[in-house]
XYZ file of C-alpha atoms in Angstrom:
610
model
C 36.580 25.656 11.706
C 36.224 22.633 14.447
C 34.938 23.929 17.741
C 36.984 23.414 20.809
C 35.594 20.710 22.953
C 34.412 22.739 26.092
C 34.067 19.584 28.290
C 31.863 19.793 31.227
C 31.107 23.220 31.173
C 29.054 22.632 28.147
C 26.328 20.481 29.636
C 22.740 21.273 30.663
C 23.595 22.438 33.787
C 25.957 25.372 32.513
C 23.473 26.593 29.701
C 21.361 29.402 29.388
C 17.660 28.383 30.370
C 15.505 26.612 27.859
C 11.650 26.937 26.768
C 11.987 23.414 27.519
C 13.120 21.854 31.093
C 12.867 19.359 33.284
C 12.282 19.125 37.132
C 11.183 16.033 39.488
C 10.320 13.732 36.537
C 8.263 16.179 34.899
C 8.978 18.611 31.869
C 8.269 22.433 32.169
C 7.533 23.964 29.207
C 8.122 27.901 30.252
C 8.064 26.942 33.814
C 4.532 24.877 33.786
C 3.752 20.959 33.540
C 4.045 19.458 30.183
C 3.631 16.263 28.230
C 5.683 15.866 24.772
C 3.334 14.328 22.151
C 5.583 14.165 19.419
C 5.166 12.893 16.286
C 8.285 12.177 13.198
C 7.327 13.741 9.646
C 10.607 14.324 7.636
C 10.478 17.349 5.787
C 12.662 14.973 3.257
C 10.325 12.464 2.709
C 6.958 14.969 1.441
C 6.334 16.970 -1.522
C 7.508 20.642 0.146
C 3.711 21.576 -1.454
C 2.189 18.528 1.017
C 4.175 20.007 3.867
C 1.571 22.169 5.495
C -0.647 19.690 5.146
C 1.366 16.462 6.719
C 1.280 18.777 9.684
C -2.261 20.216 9.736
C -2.991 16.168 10.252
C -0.121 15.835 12.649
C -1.717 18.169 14.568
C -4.971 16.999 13.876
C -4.158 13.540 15.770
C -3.699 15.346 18.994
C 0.208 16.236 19.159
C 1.790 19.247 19.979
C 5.191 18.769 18.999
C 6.707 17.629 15.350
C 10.353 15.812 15.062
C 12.203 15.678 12.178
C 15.707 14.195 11.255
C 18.235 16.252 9.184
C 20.129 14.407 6.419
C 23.428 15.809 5.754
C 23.329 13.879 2.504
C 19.846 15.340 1.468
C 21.626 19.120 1.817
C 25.193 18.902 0.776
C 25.010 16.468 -2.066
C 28.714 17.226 -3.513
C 31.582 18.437 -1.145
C 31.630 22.253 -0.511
C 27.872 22.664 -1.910
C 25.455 23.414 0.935
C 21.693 23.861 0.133
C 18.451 25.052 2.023
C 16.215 25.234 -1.242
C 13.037 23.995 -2.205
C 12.797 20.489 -1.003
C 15.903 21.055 1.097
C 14.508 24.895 2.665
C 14.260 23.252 6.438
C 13.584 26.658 7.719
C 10.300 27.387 6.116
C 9.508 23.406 7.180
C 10.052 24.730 10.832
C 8.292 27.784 10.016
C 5.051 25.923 8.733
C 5.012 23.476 11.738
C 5.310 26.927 14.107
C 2.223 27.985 11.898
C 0.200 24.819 12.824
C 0.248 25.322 16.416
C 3.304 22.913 16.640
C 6.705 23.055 18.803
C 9.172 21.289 16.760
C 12.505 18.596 17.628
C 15.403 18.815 15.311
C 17.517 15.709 14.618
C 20.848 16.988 13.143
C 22.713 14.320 13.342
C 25.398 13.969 11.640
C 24.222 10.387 11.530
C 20.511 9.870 11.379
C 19.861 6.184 10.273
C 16.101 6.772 9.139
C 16.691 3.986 6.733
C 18.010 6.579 4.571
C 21.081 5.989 2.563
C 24.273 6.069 4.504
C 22.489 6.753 7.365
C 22.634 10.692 6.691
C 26.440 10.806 6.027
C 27.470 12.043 2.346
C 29.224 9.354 0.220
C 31.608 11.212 -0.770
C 32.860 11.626 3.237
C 32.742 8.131 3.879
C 34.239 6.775 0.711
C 37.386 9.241 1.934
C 39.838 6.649 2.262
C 40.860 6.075 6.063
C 37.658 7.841 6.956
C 36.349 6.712 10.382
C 32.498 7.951 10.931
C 31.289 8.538 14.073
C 34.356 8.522 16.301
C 36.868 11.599 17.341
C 38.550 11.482 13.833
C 39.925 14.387 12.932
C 39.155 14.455 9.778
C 35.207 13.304 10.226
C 35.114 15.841 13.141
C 36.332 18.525 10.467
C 33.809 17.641 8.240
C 31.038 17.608 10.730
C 32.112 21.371 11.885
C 31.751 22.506 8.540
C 28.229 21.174 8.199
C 26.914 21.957 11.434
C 28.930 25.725 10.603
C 25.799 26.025 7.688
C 23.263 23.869 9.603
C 23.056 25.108 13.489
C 22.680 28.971 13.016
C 19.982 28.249 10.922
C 18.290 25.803 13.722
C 19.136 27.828 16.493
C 17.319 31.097 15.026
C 13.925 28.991 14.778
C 14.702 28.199 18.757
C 11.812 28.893 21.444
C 13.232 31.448 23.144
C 14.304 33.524 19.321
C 10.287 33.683 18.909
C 10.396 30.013 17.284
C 8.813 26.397 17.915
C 12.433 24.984 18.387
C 12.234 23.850 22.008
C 14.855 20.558 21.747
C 17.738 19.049 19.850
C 18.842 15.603 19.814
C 22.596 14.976 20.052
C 23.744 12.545 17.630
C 21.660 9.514 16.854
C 21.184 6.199 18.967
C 24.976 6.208 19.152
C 25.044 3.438 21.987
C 23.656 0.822 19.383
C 27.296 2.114 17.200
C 30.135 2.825 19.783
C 31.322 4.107 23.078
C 33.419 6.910 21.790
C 32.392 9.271 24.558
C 34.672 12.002 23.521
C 32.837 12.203 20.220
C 29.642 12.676 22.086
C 31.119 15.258 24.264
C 32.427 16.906 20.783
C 28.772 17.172 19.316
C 27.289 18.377 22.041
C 29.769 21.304 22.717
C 29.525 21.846 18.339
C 26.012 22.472 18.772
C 26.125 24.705 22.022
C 29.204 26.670 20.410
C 26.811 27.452 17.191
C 23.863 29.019 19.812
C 21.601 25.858 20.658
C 19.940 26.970 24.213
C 17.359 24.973 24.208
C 16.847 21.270 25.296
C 19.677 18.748 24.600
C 18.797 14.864 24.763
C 20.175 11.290 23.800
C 18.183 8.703 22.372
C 19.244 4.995 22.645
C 17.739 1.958 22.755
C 16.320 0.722 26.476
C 19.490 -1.972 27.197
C 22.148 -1.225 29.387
C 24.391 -1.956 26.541
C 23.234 1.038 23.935
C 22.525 3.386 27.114
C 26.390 2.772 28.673
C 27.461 3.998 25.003
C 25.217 6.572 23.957
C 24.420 8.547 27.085
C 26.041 12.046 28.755
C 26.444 13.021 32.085
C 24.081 16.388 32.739
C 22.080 15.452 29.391
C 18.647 14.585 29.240
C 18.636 10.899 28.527
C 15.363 9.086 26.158
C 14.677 5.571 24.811
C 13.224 4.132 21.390
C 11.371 1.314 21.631
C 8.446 -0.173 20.368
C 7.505 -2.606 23.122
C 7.317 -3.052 27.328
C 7.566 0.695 27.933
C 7.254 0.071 31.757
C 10.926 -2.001 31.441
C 12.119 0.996 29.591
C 11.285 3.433 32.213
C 12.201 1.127 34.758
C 15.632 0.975 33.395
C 16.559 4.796 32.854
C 14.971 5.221 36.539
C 17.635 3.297 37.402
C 20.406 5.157 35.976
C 18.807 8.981 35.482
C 16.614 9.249 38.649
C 14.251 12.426 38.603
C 14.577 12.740 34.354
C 10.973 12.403 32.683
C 10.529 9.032 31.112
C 10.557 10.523 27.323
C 10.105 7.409 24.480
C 12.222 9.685 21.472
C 10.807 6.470 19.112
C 7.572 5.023 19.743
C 7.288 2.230 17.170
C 3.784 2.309 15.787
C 4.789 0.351 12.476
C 7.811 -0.772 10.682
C 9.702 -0.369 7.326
C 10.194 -2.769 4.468
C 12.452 -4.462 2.911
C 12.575 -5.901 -0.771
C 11.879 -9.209 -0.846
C 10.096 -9.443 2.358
C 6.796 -8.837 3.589
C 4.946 -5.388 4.395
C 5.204 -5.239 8.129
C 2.127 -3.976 9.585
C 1.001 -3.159 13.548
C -2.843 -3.239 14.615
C -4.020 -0.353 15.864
C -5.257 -1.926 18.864
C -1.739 -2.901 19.504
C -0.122 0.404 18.975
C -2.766 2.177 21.010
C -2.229 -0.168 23.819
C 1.066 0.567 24.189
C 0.890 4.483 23.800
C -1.725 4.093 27.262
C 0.866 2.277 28.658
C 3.375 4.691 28.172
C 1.739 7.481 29.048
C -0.027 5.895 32.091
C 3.829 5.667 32.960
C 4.057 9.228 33.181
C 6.001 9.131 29.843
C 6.368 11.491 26.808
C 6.223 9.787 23.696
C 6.981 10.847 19.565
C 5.743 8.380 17.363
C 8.018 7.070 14.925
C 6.853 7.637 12.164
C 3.399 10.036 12.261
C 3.713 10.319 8.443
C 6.434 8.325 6.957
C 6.509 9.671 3.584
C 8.330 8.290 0.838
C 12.248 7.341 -0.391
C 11.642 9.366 -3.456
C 14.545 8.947 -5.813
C 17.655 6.425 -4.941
C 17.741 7.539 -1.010
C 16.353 4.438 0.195
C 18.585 2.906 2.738
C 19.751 -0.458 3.378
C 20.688 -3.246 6.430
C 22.540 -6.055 6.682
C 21.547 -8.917 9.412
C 25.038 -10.325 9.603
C 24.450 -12.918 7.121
C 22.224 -11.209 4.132
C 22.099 -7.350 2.598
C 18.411 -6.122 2.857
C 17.755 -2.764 0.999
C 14.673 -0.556 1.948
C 11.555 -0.491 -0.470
C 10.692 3.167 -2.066
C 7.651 3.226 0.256
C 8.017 4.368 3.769
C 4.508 4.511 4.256
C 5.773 2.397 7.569
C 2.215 1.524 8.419
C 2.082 5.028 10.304
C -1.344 6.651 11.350
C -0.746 9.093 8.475
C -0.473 6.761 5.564
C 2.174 8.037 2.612
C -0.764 9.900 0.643
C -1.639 11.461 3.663
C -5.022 9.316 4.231
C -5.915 9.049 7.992
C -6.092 5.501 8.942
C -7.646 3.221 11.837
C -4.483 3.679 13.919
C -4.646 7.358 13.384
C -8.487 7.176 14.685
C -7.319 4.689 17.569
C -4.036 6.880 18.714
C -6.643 9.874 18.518
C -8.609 8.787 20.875
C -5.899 7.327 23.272
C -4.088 10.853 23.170
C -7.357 12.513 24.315
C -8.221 10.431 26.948
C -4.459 11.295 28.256
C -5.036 15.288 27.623
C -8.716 15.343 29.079
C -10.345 18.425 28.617
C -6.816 20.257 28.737
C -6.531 20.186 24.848
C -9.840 20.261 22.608
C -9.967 18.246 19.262
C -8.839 19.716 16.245
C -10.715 19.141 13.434
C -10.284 16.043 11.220
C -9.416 16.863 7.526
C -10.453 14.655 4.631
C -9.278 12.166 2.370
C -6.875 13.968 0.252
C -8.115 13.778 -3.822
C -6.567 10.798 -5.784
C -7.051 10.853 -9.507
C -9.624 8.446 -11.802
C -7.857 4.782 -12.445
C -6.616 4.495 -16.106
C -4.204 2.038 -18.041
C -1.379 3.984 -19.807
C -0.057 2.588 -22.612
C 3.419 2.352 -23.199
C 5.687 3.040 -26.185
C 9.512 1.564 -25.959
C 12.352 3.560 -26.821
C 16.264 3.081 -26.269
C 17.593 -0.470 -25.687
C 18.956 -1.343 -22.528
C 22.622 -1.870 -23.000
C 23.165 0.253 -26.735
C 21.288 3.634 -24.246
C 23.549 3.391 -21.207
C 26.678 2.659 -23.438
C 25.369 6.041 -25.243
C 24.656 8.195 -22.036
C 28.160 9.085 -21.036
C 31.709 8.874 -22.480
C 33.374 5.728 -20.514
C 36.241 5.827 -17.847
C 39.350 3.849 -18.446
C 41.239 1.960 -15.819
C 43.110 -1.486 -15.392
C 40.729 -2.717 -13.075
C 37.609 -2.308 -12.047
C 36.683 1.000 -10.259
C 34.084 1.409 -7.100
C 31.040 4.047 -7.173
C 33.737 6.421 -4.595
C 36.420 5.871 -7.377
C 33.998 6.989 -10.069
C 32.929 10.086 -7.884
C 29.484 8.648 -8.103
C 27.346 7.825 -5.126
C 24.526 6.221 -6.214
C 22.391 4.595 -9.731
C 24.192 2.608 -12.059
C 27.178 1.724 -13.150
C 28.059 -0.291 -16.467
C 31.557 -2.062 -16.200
C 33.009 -3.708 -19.573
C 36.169 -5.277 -20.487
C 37.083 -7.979 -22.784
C 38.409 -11.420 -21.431
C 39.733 -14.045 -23.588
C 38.345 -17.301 -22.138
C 39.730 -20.451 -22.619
C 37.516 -23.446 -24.352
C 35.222 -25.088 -21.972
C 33.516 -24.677 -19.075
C 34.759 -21.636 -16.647
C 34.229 -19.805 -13.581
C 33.989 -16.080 -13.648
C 33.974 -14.779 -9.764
C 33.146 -11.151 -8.790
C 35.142 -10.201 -5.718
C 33.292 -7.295 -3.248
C 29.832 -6.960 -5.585
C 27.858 -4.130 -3.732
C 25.107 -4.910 -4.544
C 23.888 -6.286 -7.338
C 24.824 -7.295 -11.081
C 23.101 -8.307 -14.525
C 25.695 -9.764 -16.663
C 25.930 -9.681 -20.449
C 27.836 -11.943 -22.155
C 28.707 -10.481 -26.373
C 24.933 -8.665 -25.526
C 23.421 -11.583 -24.223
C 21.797 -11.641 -20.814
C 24.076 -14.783 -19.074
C 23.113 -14.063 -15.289
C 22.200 -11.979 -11.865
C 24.187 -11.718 -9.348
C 23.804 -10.509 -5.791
C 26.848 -10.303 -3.081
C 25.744 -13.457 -1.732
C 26.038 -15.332 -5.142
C 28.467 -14.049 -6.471
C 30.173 -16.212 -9.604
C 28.524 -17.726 -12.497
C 30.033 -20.287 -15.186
C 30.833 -19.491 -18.792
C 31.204 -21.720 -22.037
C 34.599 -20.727 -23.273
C 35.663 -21.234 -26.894
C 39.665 -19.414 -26.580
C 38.262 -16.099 -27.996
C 37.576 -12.815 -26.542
C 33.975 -12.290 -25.112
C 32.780 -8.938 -24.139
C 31.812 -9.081 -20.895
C 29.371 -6.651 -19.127
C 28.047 -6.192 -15.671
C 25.208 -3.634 -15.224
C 25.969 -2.801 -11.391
C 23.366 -1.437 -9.161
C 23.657 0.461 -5.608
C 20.897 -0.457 -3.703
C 21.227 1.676 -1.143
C 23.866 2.215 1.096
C 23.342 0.976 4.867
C 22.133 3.271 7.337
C 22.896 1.019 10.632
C 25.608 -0.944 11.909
C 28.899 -1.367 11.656
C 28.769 -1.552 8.098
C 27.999 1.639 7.650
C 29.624 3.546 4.948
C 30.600 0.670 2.825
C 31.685 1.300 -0.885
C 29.352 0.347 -3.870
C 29.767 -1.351 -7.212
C 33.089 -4.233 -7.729
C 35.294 -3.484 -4.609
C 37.252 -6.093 -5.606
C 38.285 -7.308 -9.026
C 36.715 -9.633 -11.581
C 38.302 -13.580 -12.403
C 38.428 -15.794 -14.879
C 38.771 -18.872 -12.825
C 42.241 -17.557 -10.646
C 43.078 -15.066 -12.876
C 42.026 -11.569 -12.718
C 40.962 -9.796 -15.653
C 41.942 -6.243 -16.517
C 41.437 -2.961 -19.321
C 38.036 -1.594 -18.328
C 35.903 0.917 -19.038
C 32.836 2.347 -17.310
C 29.747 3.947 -17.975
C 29.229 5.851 -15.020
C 25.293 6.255 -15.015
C 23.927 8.331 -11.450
C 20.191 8.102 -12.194
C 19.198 9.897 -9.271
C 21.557 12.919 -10.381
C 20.394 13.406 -13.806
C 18.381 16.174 -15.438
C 15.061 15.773 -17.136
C 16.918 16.394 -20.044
C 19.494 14.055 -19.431
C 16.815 11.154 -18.844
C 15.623 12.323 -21.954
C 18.511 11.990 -23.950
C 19.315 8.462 -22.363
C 15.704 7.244 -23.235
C 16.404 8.430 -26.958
C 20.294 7.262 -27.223
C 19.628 4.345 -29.523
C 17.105 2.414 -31.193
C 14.332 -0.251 -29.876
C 14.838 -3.491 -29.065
C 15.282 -6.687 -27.087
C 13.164 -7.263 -23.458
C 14.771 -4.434 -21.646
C 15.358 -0.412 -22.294
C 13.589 2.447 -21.511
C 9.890 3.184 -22.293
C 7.644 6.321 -22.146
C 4.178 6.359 -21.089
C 2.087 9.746 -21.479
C -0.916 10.701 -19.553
C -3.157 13.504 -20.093
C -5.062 15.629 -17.161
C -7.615 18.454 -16.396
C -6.646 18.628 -12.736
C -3.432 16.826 -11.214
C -4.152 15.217 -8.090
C -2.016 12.345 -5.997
C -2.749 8.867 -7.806
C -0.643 5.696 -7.506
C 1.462 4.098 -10.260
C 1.601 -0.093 -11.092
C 3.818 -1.477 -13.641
C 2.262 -4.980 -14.271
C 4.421 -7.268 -15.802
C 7.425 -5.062 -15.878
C 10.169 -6.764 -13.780
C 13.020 -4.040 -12.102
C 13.979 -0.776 -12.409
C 13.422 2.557 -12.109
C 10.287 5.782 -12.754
C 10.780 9.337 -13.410
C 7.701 11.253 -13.515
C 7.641 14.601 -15.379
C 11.992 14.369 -15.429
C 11.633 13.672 -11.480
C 13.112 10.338 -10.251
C 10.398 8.720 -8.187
C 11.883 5.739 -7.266
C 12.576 2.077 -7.788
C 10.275 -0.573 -8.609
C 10.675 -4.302 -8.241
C 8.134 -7.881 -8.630
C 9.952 -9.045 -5.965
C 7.298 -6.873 -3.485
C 6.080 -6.604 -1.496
C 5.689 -2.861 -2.948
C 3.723 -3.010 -5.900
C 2.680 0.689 -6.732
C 4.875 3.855 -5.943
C 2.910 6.671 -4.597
C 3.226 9.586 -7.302
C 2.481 12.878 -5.331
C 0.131 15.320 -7.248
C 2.498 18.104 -7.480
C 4.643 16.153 -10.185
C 1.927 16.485 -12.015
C 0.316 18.878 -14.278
C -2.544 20.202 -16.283
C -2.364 19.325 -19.860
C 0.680 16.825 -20.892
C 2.582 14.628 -18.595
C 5.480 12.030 -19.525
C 6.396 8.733 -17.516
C 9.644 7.629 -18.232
C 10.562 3.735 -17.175
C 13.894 2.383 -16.953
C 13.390 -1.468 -17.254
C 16.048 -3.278 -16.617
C 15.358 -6.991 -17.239
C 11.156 -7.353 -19.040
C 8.657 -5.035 -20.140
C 5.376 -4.853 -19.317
C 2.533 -4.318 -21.783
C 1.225 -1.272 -19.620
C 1.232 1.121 -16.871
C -1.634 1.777 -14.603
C -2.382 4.849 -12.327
C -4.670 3.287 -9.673
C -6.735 4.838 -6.536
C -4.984 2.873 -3.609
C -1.457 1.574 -2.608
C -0.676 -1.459 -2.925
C 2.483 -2.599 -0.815
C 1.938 -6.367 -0.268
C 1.481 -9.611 1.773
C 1.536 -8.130 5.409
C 3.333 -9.389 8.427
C 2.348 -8.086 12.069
C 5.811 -6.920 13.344
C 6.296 -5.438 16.819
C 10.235 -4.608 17.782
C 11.043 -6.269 20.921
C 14.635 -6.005 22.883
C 15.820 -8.972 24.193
């Protein structure tokens, strides 16, 4: 049921009192001084065994307080379907940060960004048709009170003042940087005091009057994320929330990656700079990210600049002080020391744990099973239509989808134009690889002889964007498929969610037909006393995708800069393990399991608003 919207009477002012509070430009935490040194480690990104650990070195670097987003995606995969298990069991994440010493943030959203697929909002929500995300909507405000009806009693008995480390919860997500709809706000902050949040409620926007007019609340606690000139940032909320502590909800210690780019890196020396900036401003800080963690399976998000779509690599090691094995790095030993100098003598050192264990290198050989096209057209019985159906059509939100019909082309040359590709298409002409095609190029020419040609196009999503006003876009042919002007219709698709499938499933696919050609599936086996984390390289091997022991690790792709994906050790196990590689375009000879990442050419990167 959709709470009422309470209006004013819901803010800070008319709430019971929180662990967490504010007075004179200071926090209180339980009445005395405090400083918020935060740090982001999404339960979603880390093996749930590596979870105590992530946070044993969060803590280890000196903060006292752990933020994590909540990805409404992550938990309620398929309408109607809520889970808090294994991976998804948020509460004993809570619990475990509690157990480290640790006060904890919760971000629930319902929009997140993170660079995680669709931001945090399920596919199958935005590909409603008519669905508007993130405004007053009914029917997204519906949805939203049915979510936070599974997710907010479950926060709000971890709270502070329950006997948990829950002492704040973000409202929304950076909303200024999407819209001004302050009524939605308003409507998410009164859903998540109606379901029994008491403790501190915040904003977090970017430091521009523009994102602050559209994302703030009267009588809430108002934060910035940046990564740059903190003393403009606190100069401009002083301006508008006079006698609020200058909190930075994102401090910007690295950056993500996209494919095709380079790995964007931040020196130490500059990120430690700026944290004594900030907090010689009197400021609070969480560092975004602490431990980034990894886009295990297809949840990698995407962007778009306005001109070009730029999907997020599986890594989202984000050049954080807690690299994505968990190795402390130089920034980790540089924040360290910056964060102690602020504390003084008030906090002692922890202790620093090591290294964790990483497994011998090796070369795996591989053996090749299915072929390509002749497995996918064997995984799944097809789905008919006249024209060509989207990913939201198919019920499908994410992998692979294999779209055939059967044109008759006329003699010569002609053009064949896809209309609304998201994102990305190999096309097969009678079997035959005849080109690639991105949403930016989009057509490709054809030697017609007046006979029917089976024409396939091997559709990927790669990734759905997570910021923007694109958000929520549909995958796979949103348009229709021509033959010069005229459109071609009978299909059938294969649809093929990779992410989704059992390890039996993969199984089956990787045995559905015989060997051959460049492209198809391949197993590699591996053999171990003692699992342990270890990192995987596919030289030579071109695109595509890695489960380990039936779990989906992620993509792979030569364009970089990733080059290995970070294979956590508790996908592994003693005795007999199986790698299974979905290649889409060339085989390599090989895999190789090797003792550090690799994720490419590096780029310093430091986010700046103009």
């Amino acid at each position: 049921m959709t709470p009422p919207t309470t209006g004013p009477a819901a803010s800070s002012a008319g709430r019971a009192a929180a662990t967490l509070t504010h007075a004179d430009g200071r926090f209180l935490r339980g009445g005395r001084p405090h400083r918020v040194l935060s740090g982001s480690l999404h339960y979603f990104r880390v093996h749930p065994d590596h979870w105590a650990d992530r946070l044993d070195r969060l803590a280890a670097l000196g903060l006292n307080t752990v933020d994590t987003y909540v990805p409404w995606n992550f938990h309620e995969r398929h309408p109607e379907d809520i889970r808090f298990d294994g991976w998804r069991d948020l509460p004993r994440f809570v619990q475990l940060a509690q157990r480290a010493g640790l006060d904890v943030i919760v971000r629930p959203g319902p929009y997140i960004c993170a660079e995680w697929d669709n931001g945090g909002l399920p596919a199958w929500l935005t590909g409603t048709p008519g669905m508007r995300p993130r405004t007053s909507h009914p029917p997204f405000l519906d949805a939203v009170g049915r979510w936070f009806d599974a997710l907010i009693p479950k926060v709000a008995a971890l709270q502070a003042a329950r006997g948990g480390p829950v002492v704040a919860v973000q409202i929304e997500n950076e909303y200024g940087s999407y819209g001004d709809d302050h009524r939605y706000l308003r409507w998410v902050r009164d859903a998540l005091v109606d379901r029994g949040i008491t403790e501190l409620l915040y904003t977090a926007d970017g430091p521009t009057p523009l994102m602050l007019d559209g994302g703030t609340l009267p009588g809430e606690l108002t934060a910035a994320t940046f990564g740059s000139r903190p003393a403009d940032a606190a100069a401009l909320l002083h301006t508008r929330r006079q006698g609020e502590p200058f909190f930075c909800a994102e401090f910007w210690n690295g950056w993500f990656d996209h494919w095709g780019e380079k790995h964007h890196v931040r020196s130490a020396d500059s990120a430690a700079g700026t944290v004594r900036e900030l907090l010689d401003a009197d400021g609070s800080i969480s560092l975004y990210m602490a431990h980034g963690g990894s886009n295990f399976g297809l949840w990698a998000g995407a962007n778009h600049d306005g001109e070009t779509f730029q999907p997020t690599v599986t890594s989202y090691d984000s050049d954080a002080p807690i690299a994505e094995h968990g190795a402390l790095t130089p920034k980790f030993h540089a924040l360290r020391a910056t964060l102690a100098t602020a504390l003084g003598a008030a906090a002692p050192q922890r202790p620093l744990p090591a290294d964790p264990p990483l497994l011998a290198p090796r070369t795996l050989p591989v053996s090749r099973q299915a072929a390509l096209l002749e497995a996918l057209r064997a995984t799944t019985d097809p789905v008919h239509a006249p024209s060509p159906l989207s990913f939201e059509e198919l019920g499908q939100s994410a992998g692979l989808v294999l779209y055939t019909a059967h044109p008759l082309v006329p003699p010569g040359r002609q053009e064949v134009t896809v209309t609304g590709l998201h994102d990305r298409a190999q096309i097969f002409l009678d079997g035959v690889p005849a080109a690639v095609l991105d949403r930016e190029t989009a057509s490709f020419t054809v030697e017609g002889t007046g006979e029917r040609t089976r024409l396939e196009l091997l559709v990927e999503n790669q990734g759905r964007i997570n910021y923007g006003p694109l958000l929520g876009q549909g995958k796979g042919i949103l348009g229709g498929v021509r033959v010069e002007r005229r459109l071609v219709h009978g299909w059938s698709m294969h649809r093929l969610p990779l992410d989704a499938w059992t390890s039996q499933e993969t199984a089956h696919a990787a045995s559905a037909a015989a060997p051959g050609g460049t492209a198809g599936f391949a197993h590699a086996h591996l053999e171990l006393v003692e699992p342990a984390d270890t990192f995987l390289a596919l030289p030579g091997f071109a695109k595509g995708f890695v489960w380990v022991n039936g779990t989906l690790l992620g993509r792979y792709w030569e364009v970089g800069p990733q080059r290995t994906l970070y294979v956590p050790g508790p996908l592994l196990r003693a005795g007999a393990n199986t790698l299974t590689v979905l290649e889409l375009e060339r085989f390599g000879g090989h895999l190789a399991l090797v003792d550090r990442p690799e994720l490419g050419p590096t780029e310093q990167y430091v986010e700046t608003f103009e």
